[in-house]
Tab-separated table of C-alpha atoms in Angstrom:
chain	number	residue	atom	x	y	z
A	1	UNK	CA	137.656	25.957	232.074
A	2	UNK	CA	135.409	22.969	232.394
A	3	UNK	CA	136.375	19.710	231.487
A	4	UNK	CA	134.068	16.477	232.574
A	5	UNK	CA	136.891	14.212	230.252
A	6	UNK	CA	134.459	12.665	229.263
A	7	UNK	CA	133.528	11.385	225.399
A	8	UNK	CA	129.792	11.747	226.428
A	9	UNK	CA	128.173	14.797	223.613
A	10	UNK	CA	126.141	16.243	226.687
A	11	UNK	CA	129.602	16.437	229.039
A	12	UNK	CA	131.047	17.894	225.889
A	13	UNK	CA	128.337	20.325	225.487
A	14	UNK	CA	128.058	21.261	228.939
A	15	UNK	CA	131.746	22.077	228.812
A	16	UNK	CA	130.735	24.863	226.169
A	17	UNK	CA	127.658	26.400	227.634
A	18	UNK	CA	128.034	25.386	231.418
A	19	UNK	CA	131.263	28.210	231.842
A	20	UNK	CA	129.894	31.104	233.781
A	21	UNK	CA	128.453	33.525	231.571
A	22	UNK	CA	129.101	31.918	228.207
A	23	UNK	CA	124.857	31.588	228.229
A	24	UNK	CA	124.089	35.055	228.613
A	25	UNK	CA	127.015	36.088	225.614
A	26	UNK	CA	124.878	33.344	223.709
A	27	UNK	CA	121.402	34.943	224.705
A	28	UNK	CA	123.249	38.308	224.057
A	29	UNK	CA	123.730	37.421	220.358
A	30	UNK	CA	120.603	35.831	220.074
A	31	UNK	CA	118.702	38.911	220.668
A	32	UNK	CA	120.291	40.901	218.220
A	33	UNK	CA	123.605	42.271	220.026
A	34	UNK	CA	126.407	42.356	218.065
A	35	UNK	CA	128.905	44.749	218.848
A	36	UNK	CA	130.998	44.389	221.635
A	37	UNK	CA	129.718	47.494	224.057
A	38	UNK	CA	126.361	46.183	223.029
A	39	UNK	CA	126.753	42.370	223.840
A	40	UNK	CA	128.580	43.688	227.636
A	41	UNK	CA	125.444	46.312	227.675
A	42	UNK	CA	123.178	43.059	228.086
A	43	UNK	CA	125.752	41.746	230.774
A	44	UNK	CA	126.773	44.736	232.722
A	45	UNK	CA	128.538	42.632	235.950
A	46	UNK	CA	130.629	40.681	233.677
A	47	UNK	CA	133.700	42.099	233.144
A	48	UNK	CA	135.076	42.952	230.273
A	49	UNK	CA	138.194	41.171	230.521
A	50	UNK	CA	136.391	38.098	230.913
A	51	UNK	CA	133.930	38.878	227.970
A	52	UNK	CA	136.881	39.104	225.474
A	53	UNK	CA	137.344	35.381	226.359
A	54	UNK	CA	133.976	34.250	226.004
A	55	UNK	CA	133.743	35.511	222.845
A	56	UNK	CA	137.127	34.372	221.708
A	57	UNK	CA	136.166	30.627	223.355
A	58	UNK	CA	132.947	30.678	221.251
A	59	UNK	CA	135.200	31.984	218.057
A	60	UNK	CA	137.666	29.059	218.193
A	61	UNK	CA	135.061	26.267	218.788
A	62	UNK	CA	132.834	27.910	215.572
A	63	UNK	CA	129.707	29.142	217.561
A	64	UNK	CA	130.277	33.075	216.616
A	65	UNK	CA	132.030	34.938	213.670
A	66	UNK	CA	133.956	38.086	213.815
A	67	UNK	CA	133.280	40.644	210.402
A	68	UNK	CA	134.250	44.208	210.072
A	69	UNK	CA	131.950	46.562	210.034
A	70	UNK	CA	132.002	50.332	209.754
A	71	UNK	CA	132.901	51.200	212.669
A	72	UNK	CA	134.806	48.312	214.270
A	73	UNK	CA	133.979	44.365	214.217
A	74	UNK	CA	130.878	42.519	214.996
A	75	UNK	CA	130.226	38.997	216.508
A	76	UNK	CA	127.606	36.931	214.668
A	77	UNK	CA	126.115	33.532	215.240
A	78	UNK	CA	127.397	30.964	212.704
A	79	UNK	CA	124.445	27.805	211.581
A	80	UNK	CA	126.462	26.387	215.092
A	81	UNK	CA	125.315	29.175	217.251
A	82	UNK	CA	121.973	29.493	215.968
A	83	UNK	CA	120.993	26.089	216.437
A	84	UNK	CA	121.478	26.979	220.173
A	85	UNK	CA	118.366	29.202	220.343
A	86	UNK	CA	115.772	26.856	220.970
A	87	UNK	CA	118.398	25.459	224.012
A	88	UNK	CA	118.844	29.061	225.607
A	89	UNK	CA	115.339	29.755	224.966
A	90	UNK	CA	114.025	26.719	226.347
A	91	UNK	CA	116.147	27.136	229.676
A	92	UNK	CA	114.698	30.687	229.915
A	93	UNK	CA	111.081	29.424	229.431
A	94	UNK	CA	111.927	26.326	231.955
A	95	UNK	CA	113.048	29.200	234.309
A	96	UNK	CA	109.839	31.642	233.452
A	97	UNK	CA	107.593	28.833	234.238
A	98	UNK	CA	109.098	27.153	237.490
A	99	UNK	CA	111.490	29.312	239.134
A	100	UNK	CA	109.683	32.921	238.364
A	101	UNK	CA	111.363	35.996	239.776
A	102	UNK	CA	111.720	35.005	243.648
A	103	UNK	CA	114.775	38.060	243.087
A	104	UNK	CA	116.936	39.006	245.905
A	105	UNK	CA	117.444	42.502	246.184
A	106	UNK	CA	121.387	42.155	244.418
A	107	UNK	CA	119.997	40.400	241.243
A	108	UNK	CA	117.677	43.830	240.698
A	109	UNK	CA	119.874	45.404	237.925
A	110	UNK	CA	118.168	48.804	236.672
A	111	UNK	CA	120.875	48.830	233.579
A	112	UNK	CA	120.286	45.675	232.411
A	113	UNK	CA	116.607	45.984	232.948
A	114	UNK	CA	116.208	49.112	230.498
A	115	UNK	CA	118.474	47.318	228.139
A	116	UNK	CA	115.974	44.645	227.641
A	117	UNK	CA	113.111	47.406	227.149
A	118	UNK	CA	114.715	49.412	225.061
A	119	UNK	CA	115.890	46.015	222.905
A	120	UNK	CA	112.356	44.672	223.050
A	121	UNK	CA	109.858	47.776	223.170
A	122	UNK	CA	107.059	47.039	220.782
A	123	UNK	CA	108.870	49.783	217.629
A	124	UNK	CA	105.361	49.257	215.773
A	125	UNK	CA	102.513	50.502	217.815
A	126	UNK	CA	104.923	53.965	218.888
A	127	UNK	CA	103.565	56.599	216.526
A	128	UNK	CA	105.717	57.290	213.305
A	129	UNK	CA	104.984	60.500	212.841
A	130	UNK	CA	106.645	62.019	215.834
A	131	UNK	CA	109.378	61.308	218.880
A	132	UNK	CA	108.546	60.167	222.416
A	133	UNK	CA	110.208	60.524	225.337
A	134	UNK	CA	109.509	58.339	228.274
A	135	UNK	CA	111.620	59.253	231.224
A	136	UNK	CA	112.003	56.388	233.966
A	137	UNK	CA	112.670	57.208	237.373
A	138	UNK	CA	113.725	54.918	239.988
A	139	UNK	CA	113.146	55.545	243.351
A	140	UNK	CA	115.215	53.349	245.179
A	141	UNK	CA	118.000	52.545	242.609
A	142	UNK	CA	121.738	53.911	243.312
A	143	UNK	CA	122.345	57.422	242.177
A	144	UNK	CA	123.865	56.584	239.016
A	145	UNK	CA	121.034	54.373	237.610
A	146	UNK	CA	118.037	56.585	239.149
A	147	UNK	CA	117.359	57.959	235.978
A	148	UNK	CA	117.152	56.538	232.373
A	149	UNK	CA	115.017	58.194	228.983
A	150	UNK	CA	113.918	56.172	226.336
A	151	UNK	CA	113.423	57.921	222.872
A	152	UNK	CA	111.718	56.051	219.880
A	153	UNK	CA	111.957	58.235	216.836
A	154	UNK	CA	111.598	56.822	213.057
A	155	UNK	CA	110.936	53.032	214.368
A	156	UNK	CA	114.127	53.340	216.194
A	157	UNK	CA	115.013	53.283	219.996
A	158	UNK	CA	118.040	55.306	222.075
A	159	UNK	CA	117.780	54.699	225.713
A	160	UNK	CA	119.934	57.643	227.183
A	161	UNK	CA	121.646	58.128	230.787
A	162	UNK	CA	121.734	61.676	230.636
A	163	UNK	CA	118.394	63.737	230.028
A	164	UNK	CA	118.532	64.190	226.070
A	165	UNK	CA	116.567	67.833	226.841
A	166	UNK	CA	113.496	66.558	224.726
A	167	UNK	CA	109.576	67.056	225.595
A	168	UNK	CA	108.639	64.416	228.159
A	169	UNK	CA	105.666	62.164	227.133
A	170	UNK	CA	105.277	60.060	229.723
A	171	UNK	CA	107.338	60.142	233.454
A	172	UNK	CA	107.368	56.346	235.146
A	173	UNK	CA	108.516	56.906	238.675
A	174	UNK	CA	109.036	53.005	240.258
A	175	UNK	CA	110.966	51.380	242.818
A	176	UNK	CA	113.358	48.927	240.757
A	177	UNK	CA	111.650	45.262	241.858
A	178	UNK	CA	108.041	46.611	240.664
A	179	UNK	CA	109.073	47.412	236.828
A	180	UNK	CA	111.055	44.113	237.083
A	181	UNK	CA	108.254	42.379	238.038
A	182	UNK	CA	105.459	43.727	235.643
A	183	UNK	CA	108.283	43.450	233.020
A	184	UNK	CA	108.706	39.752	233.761
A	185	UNK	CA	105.524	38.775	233.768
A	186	UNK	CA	105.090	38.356	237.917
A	187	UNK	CA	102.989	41.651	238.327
A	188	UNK	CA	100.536	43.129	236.440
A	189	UNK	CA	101.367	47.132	235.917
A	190	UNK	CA	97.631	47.742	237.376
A	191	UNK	CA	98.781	46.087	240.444
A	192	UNK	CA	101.887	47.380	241.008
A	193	UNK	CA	100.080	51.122	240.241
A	194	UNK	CA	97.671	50.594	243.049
A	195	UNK	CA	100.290	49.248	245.825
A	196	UNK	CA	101.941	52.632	245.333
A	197	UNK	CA	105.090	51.498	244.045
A	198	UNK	CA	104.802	52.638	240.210
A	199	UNK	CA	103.179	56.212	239.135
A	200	UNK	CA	102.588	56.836	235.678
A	201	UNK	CA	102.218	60.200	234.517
A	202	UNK	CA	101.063	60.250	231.299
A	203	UNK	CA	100.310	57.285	228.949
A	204	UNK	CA	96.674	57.040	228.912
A	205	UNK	CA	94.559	56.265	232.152
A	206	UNK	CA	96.972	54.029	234.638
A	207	UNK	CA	99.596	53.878	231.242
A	208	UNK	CA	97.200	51.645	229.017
A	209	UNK	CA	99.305	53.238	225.932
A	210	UNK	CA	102.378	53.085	228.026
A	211	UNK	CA	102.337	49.207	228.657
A	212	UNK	CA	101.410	48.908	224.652
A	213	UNK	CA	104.130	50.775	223.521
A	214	UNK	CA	106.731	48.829	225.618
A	215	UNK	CA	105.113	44.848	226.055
A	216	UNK	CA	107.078	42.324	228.232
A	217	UNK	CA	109.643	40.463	228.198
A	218	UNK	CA	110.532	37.333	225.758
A	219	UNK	CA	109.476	34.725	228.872
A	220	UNK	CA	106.962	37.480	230.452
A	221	UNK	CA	104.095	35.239	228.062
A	222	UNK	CA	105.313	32.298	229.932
A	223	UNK	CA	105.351	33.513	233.600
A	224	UNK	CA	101.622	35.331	233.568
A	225	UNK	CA	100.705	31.646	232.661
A	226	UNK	CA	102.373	29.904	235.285
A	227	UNK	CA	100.891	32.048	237.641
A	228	UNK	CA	97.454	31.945	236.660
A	229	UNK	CA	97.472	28.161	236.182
């Protein structure tokens, strides 16, 4: 535990949101996560040990809730917690605009990377009136995160480890730092197509309805701007 012992608000603050990981729990609930597998989905190398403290830390100092749902309990951001979203969002747009990707090969993380597309895939422009299957292929990824399939159905998204056994609509075969990279906002899917290191098969000409369907990421906006300017 930090502890500045200091009376200063920002020391006391800091003492909150500066422990490892208690950020990324906060970002966690912030997008939506509320369900224990789901909040550890969005932070796969912490373990889960240390999430239950977290979570408890941010229970007892009134950032996060516990209710019962049907199936278990959920964490939820109390008026305390919320008014931390323009903080964690501003440190991720601070980060999107100076520090950019600049990833070593051991922060690419193909888990947490689908997570975040299948949590922020654009659910309107996918067609209503039937399912798609996009099936993502990783080249160079470990053999137990080479393959992922994301199925929208009904305005609704499953992102599956196994191969569900549906129709394929589109097959993205990528090495793990060029989908990071076009999903972040570094690369443009175009370029990444023509270096060789995605193939789309499917999706319109190079994707076009491929990249529509999924978008970027919340600070991708921010990044394309910092590296045009």
């Amino acid at each position: 535990m930090i502890d500045y012992l200091q009376f200063c608000t920002v020391a006391r603050g800091a003492e909150v949101l500066g422990e490892l990981w208690t950020p990324l729990v906060v970002r966690e609930l912030l997008c939506g996560s509320h369900r224990f597998n789901d909040i550890h989905r969005g932070v796969p190398r912490m373990s889960a040990t240390l999430l239950s403290q977290r979570l408890r830390k941010l229970l007892a100092i009134g950032v996060i809730e516990r209710r019962k749902a049907d199936h278990g309990w959920e964490y939820h951001l109390t008026p305390a917690g919320e008014e931390l979203r323009p903080i964690v969002v501003g440190i991720g747009e601070w980060g999107a605009r100076w520090i950019g990707s600049r990833l070593r090969r051991e922060q690419l993380d193909a888990g947490f990377l689908m997570w975040d597309i299948r949590r922020f895939a654009r659910m309107e422009e996918f067609p209503v009136d039937r399912r798609v299957v996009v099936h993502f292929r990783f080249r160079d990824a470990p053999a137990a995160e080479r393959n992922w399939w994301l199925v929208v159905e009904n305005r609704a998204a499953d992102l599956c480890r196994d191969d569900p056994g549906h129709d394929l609509d589109v097959v993205v075969d990528s090495t793990l730092r060029a989908l990071t990279e076009v999903w972040t906002g570094d690369s443009e899917p175009n370029e990444q197509i023509r270096a060789g290191a995605i193939s789309v098969a499917g999706g319109g000409r190079q994707g076009q309805q491929l990249w529509k369907w999924l978008g970027r990421s919340l600070f991708a906006p921010t990044r394309s701007l910092a590296r045009a300017g």
